[in-house]
Short mmCIF file of C-alpha atoms and ligand atoms in Angstrom, two decimals:
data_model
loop_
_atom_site.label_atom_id
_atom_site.label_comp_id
_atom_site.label_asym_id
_atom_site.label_seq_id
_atom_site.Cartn_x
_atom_site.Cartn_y
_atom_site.Cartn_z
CA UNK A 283 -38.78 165.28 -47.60
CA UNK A 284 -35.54 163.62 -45.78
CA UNK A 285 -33.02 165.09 -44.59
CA UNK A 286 -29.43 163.97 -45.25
CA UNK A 287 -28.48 161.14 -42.71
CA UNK A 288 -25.11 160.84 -41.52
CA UNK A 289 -24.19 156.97 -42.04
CA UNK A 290 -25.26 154.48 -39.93
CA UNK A 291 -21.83 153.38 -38.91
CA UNK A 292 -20.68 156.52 -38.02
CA UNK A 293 -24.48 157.19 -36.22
CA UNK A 294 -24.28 154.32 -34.41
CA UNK A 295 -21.15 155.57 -32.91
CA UNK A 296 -22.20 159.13 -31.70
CA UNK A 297 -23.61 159.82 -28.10
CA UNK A 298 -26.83 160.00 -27.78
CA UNK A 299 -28.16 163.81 -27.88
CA UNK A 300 -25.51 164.63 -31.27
CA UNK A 301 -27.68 165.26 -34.10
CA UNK A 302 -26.79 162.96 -37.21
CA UNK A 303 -28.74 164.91 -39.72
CA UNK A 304 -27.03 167.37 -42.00
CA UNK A 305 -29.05 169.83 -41.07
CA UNK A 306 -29.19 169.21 -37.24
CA UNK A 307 -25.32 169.43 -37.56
CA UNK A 308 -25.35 172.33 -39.60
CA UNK A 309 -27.90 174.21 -36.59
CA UNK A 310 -25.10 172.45 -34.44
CA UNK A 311 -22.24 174.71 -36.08
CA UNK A 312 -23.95 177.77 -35.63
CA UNK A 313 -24.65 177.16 -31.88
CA UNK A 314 -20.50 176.39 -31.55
CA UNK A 315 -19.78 178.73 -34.04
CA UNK A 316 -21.47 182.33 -33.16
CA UNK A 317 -20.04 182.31 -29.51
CA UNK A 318 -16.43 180.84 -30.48
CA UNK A 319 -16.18 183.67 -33.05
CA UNK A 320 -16.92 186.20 -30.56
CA UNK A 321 -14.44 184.81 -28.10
CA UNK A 322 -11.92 185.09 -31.07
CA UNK A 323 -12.63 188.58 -31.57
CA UNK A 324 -11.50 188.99 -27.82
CA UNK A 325 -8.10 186.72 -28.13
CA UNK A 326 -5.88 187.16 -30.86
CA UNK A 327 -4.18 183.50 -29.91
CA UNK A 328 -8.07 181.95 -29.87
CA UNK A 329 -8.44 182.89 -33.24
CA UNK A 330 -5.02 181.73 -34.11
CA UNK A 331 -5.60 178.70 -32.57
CA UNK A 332 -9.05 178.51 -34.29
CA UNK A 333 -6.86 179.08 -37.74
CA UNK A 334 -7.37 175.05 -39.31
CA UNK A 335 -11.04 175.95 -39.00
CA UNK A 336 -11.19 178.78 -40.35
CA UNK A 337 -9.13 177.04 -43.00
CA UNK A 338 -12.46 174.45 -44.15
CA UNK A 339 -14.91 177.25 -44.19
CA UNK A 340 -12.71 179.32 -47.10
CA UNK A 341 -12.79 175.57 -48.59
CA UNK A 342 -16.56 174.90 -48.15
CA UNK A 343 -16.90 178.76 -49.84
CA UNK A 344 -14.27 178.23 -52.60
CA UNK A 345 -15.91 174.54 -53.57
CA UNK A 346 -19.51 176.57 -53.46
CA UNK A 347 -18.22 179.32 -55.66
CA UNK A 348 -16.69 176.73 -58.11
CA UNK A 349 -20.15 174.73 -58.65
CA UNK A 350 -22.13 178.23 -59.31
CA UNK A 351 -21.57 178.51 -62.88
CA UNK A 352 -21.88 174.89 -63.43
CA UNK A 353 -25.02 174.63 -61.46
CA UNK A 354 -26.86 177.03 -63.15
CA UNK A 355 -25.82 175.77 -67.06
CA UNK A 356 -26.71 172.02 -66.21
CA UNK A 357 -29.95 172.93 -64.07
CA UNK A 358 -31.03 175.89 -66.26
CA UNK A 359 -30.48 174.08 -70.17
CA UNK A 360 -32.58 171.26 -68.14
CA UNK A 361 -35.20 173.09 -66.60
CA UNK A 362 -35.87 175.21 -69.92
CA UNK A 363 -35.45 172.01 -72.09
CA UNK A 364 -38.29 170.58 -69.81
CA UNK A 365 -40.55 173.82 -70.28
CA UNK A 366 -40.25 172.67 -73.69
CA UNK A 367 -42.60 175.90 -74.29
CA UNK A 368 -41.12 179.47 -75.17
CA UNK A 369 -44.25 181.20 -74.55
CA UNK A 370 -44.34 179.25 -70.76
CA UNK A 371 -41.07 179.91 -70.18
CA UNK A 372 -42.14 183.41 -70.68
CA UNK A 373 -45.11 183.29 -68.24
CA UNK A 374 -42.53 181.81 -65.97
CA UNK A 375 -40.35 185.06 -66.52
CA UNK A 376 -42.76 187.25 -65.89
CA UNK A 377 -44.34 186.01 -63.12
CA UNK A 378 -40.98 185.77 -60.91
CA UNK A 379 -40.06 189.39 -62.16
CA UNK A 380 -44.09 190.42 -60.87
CA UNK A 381 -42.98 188.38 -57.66
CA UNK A 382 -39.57 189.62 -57.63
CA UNK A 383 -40.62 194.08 -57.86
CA UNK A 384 -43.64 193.16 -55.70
CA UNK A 385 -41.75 191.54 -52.27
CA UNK A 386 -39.05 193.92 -52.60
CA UNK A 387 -41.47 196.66 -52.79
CA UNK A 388 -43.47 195.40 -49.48
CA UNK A 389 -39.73 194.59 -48.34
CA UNK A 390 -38.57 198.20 -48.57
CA UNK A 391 -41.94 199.84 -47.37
CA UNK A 392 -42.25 197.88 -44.31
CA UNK A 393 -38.21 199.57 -43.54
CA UNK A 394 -40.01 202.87 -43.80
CA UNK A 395 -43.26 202.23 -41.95
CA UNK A 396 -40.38 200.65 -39.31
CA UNK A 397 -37.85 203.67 -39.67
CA UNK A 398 -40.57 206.11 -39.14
CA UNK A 399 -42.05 204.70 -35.91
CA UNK A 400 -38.57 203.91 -34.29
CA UNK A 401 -37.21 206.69 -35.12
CA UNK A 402 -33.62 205.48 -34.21
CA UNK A 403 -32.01 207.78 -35.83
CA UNK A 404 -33.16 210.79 -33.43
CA UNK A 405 -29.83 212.23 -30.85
CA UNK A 406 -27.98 208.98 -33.07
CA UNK A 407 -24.14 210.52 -33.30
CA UNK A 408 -22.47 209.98 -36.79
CA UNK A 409 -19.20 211.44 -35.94
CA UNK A 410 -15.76 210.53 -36.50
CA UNK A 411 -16.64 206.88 -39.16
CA UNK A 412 -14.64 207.14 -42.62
CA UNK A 413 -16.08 206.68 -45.71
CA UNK A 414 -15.82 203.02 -46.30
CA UNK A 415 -13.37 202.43 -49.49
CA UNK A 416 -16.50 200.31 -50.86
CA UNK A 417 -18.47 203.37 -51.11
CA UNK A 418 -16.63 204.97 -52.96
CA UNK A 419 -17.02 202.34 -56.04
CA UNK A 420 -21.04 203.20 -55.56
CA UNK A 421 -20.23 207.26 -56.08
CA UNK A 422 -21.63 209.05 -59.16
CA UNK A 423 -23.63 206.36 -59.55
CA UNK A 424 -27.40 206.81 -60.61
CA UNK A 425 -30.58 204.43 -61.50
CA UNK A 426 -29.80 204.32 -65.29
CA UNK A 427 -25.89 203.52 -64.48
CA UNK A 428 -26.82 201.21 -61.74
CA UNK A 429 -29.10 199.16 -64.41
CA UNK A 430 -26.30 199.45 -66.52
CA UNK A 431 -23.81 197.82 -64.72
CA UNK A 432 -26.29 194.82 -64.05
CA UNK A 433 -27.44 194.56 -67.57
CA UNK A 434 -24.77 196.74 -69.32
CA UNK A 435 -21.63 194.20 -69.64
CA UNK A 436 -23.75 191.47 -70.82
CA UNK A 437 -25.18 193.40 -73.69
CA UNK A 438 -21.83 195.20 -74.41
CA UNK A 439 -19.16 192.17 -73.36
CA UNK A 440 -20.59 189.37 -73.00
CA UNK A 441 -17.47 187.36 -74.10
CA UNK A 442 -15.55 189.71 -70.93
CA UNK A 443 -18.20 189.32 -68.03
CA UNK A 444 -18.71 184.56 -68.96
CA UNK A 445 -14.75 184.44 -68.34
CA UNK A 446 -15.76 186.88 -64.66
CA UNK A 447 -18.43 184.28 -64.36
CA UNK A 448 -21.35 187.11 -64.22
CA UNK A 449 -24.24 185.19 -63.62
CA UNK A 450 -26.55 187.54 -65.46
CA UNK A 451 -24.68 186.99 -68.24
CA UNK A 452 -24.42 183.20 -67.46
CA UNK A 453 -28.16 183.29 -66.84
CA UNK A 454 -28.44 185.17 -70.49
CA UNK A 455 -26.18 182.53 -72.64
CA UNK A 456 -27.84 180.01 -71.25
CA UNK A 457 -31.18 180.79 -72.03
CA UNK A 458 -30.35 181.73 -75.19
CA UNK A 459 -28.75 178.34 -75.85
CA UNK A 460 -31.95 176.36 -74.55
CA UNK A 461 -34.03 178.25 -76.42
CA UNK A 462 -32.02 177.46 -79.42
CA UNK A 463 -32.70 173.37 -78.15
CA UNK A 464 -36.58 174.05 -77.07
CA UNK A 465 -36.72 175.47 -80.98
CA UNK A 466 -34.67 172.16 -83.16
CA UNK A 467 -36.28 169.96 -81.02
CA UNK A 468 -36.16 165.95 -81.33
CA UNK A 469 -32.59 166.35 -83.20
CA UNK A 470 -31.39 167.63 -80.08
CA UNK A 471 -32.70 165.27 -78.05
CA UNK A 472 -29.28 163.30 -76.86
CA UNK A 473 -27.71 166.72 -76.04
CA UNK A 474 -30.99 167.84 -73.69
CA UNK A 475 -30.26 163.84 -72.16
CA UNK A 476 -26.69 164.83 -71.67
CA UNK A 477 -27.33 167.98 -70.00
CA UNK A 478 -29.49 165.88 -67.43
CA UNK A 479 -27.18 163.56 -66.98
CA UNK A 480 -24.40 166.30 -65.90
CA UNK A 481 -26.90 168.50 -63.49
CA UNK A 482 -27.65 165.05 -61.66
CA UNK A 483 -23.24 164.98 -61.23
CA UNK A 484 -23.46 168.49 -60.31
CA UNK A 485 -25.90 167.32 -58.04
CA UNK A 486 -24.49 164.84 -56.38
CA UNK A 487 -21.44 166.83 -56.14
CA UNK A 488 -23.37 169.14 -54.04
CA UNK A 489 -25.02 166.21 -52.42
CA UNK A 490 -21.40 165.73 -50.99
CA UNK A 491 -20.04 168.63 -50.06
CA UNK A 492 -23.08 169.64 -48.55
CA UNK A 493 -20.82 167.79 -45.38
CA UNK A 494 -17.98 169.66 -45.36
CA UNK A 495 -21.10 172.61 -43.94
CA UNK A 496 -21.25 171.50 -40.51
CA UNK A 497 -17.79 172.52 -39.95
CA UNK A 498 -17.34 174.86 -42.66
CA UNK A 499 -19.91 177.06 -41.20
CA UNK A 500 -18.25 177.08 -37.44
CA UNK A 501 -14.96 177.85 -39.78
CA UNK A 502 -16.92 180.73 -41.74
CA UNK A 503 -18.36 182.32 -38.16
CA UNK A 504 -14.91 182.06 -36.78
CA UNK A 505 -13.50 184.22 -39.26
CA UNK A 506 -16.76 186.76 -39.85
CA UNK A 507 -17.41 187.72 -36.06
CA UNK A 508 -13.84 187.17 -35.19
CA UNK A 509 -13.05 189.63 -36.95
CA UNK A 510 -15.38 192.23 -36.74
CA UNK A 511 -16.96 190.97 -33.36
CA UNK A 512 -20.33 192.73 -33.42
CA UNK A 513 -19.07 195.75 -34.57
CA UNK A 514 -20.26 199.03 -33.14
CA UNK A 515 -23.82 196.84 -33.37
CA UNK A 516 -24.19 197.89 -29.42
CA UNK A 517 -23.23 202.30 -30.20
CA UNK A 518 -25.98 202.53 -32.89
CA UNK A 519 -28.17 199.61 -30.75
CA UNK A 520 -31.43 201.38 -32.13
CA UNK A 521 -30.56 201.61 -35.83
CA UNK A 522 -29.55 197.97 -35.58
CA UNK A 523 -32.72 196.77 -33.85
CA UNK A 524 -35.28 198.49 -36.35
CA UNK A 525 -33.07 196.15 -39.42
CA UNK A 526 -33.38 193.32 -37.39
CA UNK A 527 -37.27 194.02 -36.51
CA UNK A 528 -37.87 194.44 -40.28
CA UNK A 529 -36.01 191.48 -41.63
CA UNK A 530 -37.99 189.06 -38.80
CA UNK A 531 -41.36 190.39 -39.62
CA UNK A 532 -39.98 190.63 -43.46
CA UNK A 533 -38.74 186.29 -42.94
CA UNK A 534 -40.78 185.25 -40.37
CA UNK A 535 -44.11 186.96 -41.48
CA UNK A 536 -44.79 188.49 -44.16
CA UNK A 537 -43.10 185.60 -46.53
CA UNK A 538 -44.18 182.63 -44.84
CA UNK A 539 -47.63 184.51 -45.52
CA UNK A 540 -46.86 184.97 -49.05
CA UNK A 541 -45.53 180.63 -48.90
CA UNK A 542 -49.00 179.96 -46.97
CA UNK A 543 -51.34 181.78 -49.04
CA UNK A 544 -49.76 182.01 -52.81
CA UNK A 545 -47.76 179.07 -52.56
CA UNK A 546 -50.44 177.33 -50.56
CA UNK A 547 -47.44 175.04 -48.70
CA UNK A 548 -47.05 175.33 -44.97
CA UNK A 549 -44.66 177.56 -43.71
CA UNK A 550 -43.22 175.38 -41.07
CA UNK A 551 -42.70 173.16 -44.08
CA UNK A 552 -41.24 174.84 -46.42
CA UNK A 553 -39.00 176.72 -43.78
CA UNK A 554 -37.45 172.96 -42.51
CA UNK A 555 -36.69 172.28 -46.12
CA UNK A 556 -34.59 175.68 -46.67
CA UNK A 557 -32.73 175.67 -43.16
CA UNK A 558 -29.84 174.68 -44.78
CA UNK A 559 -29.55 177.31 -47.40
CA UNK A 560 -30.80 179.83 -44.64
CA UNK A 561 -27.15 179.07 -42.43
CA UNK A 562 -25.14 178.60 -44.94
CA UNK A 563 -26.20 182.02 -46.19
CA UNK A 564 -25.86 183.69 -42.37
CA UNK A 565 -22.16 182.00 -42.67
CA UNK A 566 -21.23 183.76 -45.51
CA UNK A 567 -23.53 186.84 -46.18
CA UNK A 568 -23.33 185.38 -49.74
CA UNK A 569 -26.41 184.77 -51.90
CA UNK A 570 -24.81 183.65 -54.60
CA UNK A 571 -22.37 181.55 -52.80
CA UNK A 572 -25.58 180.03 -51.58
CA UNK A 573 -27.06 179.30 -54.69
CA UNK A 574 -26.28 175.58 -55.17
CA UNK A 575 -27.16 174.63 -51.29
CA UNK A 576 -30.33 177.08 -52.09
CA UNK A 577 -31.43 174.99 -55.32
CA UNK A 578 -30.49 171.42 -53.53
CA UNK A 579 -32.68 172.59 -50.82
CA UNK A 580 -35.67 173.48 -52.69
CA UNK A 581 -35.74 170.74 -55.22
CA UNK A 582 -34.67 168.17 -52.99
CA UNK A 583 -36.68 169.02 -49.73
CA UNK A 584 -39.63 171.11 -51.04
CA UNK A 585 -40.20 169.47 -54.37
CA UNK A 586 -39.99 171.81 -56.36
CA UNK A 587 -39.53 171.14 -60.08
CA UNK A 588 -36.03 171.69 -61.76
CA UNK A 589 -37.24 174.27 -64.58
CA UNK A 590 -38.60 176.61 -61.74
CA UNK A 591 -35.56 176.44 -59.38
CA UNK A 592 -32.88 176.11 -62.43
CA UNK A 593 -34.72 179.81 -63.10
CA UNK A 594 -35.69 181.30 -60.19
CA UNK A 595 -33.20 181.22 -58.08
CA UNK A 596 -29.91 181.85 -59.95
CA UNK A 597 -32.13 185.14 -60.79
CA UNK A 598 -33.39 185.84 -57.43
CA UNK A 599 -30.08 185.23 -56.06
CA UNK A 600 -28.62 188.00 -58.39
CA UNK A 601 -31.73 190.60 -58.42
CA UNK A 602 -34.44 189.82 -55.94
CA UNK A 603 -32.81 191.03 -52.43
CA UNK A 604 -35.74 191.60 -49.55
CA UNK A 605 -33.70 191.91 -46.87
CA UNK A 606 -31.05 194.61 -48.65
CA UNK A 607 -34.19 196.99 -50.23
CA UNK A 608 -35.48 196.81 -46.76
CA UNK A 609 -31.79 197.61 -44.93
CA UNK A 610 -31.10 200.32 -47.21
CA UNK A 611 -34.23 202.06 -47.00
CA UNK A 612 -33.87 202.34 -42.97
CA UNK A 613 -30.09 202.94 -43.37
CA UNK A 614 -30.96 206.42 -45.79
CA UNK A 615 -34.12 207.35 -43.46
CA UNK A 616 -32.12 206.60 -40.18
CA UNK A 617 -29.18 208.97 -41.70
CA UNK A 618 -31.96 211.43 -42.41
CA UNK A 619 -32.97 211.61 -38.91
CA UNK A 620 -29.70 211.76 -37.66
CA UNK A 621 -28.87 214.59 -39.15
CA UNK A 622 -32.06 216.52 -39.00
CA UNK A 623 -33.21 216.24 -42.76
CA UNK A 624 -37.09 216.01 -42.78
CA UNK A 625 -37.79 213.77 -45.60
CA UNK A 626 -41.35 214.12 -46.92
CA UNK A 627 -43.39 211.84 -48.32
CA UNK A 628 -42.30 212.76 -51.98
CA UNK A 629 -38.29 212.00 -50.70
CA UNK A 630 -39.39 208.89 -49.04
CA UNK A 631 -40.87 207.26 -52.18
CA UNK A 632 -37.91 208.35 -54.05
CA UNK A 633 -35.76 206.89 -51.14
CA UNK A 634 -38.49 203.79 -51.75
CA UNK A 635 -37.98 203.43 -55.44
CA UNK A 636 -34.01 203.55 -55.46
CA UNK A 637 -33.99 201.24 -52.55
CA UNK A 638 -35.38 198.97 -54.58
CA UNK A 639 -33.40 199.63 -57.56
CA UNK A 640 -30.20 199.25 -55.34
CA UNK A 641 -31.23 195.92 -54.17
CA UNK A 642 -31.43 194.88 -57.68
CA UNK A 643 -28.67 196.17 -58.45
CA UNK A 644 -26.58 194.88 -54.99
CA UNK A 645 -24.17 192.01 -56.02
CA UNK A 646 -24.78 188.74 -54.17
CA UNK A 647 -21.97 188.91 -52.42
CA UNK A 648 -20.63 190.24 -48.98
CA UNK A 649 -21.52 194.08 -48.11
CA UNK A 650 -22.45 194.57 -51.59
CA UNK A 651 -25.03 196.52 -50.22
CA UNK A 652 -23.18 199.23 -48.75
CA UNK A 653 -21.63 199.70 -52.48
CA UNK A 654 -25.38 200.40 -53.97
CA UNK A 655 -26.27 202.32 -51.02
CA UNK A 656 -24.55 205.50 -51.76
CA UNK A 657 -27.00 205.99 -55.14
CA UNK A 658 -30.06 205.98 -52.21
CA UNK A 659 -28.10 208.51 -50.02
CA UNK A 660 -27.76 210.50 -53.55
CA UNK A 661 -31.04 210.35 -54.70
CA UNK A 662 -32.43 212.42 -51.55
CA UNK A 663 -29.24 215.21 -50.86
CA UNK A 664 -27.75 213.22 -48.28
CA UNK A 665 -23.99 213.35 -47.39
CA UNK A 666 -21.74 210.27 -47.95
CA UNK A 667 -19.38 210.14 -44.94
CA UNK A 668 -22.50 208.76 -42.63
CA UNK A 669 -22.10 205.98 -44.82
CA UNK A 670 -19.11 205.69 -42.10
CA UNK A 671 -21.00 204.54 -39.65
CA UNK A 672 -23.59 202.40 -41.67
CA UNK A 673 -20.62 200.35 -42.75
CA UNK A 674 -19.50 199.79 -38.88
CA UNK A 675 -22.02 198.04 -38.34
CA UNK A 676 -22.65 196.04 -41.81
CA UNK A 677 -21.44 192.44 -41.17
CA UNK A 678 -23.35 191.25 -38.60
CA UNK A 679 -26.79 192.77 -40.29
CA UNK A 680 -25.34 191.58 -44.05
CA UNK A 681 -25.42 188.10 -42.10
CA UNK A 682 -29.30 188.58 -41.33
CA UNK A 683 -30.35 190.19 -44.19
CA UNK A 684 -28.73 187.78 -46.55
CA UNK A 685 -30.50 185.22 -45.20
CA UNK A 686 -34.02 187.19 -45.55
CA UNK A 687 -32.78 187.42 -49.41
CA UNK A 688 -32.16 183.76 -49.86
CA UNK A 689 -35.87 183.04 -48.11
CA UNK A 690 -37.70 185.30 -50.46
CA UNK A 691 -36.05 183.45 -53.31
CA UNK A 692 -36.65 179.76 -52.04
CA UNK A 693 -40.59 181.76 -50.85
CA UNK A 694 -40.65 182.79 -54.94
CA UNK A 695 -39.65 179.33 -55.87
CA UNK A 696 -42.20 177.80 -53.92
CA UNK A 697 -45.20 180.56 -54.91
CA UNK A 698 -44.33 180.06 -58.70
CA UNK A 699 -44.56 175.94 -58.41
CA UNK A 700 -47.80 176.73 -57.25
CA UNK A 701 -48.93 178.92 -59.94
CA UNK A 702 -46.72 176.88 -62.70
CA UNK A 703 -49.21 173.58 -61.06
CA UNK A 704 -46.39 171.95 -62.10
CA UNK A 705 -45.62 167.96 -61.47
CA UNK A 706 -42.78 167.39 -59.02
CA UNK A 707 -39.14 166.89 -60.38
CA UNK A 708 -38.63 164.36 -62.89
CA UNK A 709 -35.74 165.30 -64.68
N1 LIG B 153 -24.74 190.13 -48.94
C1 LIG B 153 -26.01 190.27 -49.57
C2 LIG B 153 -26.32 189.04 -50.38
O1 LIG B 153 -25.44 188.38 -50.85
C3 LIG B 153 -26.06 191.51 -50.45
C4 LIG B 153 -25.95 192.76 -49.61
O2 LIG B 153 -24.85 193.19 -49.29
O3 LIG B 153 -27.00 193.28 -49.20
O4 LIG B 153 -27.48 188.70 -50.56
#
């Protein structure tokens, strides 16, 4: 593993104590970052002031968005061209979607073995929140249409949802098209070899704009917390520390478990070579946006092999969410309390189940939790305007449990080299 270096003309010119890796200047930005957005939620002029800033983190975000759909056509006709095997690259499927069902699962039951101890939502008030206008999109919405709109455009317009850049759909065309080259074979050959050639451009193109994340990601926390400061995170202080509580023992516990003794790497290892992904994905409470930094990271850092990253994570970052089965789970329960519904155990495994669908369903994308939510408050009787107050309180806890997501991807990446015994990288 090495970490980007800064070069050595510009390292010999620092002060001593300034950290000249990329990723000791990324930890950097969110030391500046997190208090200077807070002071800019105080002072309108600050975060004026603070605008150029702000400025390079929508660029950092807008050059990540435009290398998602690249990233995962180069990396993914690669990787499956390398698998060279349809019935492996089935295993492979299977195995992350077994990985995938069974973290979320342990994800969402630790929330209720949390929610049900804390009990935060006991004397909680839920007056006087609006509905968020994001909820709304989530209403009428059950399991079957929630699966729907996942799978549904792809199957029904696919043409529609490649121009929206739907990266199930993107994920779908793709493997169908290396699976086309996986079944001509040899004849193909030059057009697998250009393929490689690009996702080592794409690469590199990463490689380099992996620099503008240092100050992106001050520009990024400037704009998130200056805006919404910590929300109401202090008025419903109890609901907020039981998400917390479950996304550390969720990323600090349970899944460097899962790294240590299914992936058989070392946790402190495997954690260095994903702290990049992990604060870029904090800055924007974007998985997807994440997804180039979260392949670099893996492949480049933690060796993992380009057929299991090129898969893995453009899925995981679309339908394996930890941290928002887990936050939506304790959202519904802590609701429950609040308002004096006693959920049984029957309620709570339904609450369970379309947590879990939710987070599947849940966009990779900013509060897209909030929008999958509602079917979870549905599924058990509860009211929607206590979504009010959930939503008060969303950006600072999308933040966290973003980056929980993008761990149990990079944790499935590294559990599924393991079990693939495949050779490091060569492609
Ligand atoms: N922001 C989360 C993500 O991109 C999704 C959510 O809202 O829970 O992973």
């Amino acid at each position: 593993m090495s970490p980007q270096q800064l070069p050595s003309a510009i390292r010999e010119r620092l002060p001593a104590g300034v950290p000249t890796s990329l990723t000791g200047l990324i930890g950097l930005a969110l030391l500046i970052g997190t208090p200077l957005g807070l002071a800019a939620h105080a002072s309108d002029a600050l975060l004026s002031l603070l605008a150029p800033i702000i400025f390079f983190g929508d660029l950092f975000i807008a050059c990540l968005k435009l290398l998602i759909v690249p990233i995962i056509v180069t990396s993914l006709v690669v990787g499956v061209a390398n698998v060279g095997d349809v019935s492996r690259l089935g295993k492979l499927g299977g195995r992350a979607a077994a990985y995938y069902m069974g973290t979320t699962a342990i994800a969402a039951t630790l929330g209720l073995v949390l929610v049900n101890l804390i009990r935060p939502g006991d004397g909680a008030s839920l007056e006087g929140y609006d509905i968020p206008a994001k909820a709304e999109a989530g209403r009428d919405m059950g399991v079957g249409d929630m699966l729907m709109k996942v799978f549904g455009n792809t199957l029904l317009h696919p043409i529609d949802s490649l121009r929206e850049g739907d990266i199930i759909t993107v994920i779908t065309v793709t493997l169908l098209f290396g699976l086309g080259l996986i079944l001509i074979g040899e004849r193909v050959a030059p057009v697998v070899d250009g393929f490689k050639r690009l996702e080592r451009i794409i690469m590199g193109v990463v490689h380099n704009i992996m620099w503008l994340a240092p100050i992106g990601v001050v520009g990024l926390l400037i704009e998130a917390l200056g805006k919404s400061g910590l929300g109401l995170l202090l008025d419903l202080g109890k609901y907020c520390l039981t998400v917390l509580l479950a996304l550390g023992i969720h990323g600090f516990i349970i899944l460097p478990l899962i790294v240590l003794l299914i992936g058989k790497r070392k946790p402190l290892e495997w954690f260095r070579g994903i702290r990049p992904a992990m604060a870029v994905a904090f800055s924007t409470s974007s998985s997807a946006a994440t997804l180039p930094v979260t392949i670099q990271s893996v492949e480049e850092n933690l060796d993992v092999p380009t057929p299991v990253a090129s898969f893995v994570l453009p899925l995981g970052a679309t339908m394996n969410m930890d941290g928002t089965a887990l936050y939506e789970a304790i959202a519904a329960l802590f609701v429950a309390q609040a308002l004096g519904f006693d959920l049984g155990m029957g309620q709570q495994l339904v609450v369970l189940i379309t947590a879990m669908a939710a987070s599947v369903g849940a966009a990779g994308i900013p509060s897209a939790g909030i929008v999958t939510m509602v079917m979870v408050f549905q599924s058990v009787g509860l009211p929607l305007e206590p979504l009010g107050a959930i939503y008060a309180v969303d950006r600072v806890l999308d933040m966290c449990r973003t980056v929980v997501n993008v761990m149990g991807d990079t944790a499935g990446a590294v559990v599924l080299t393991h079990l693939e015994d495949s050779a490091p990288a060569t492609a």
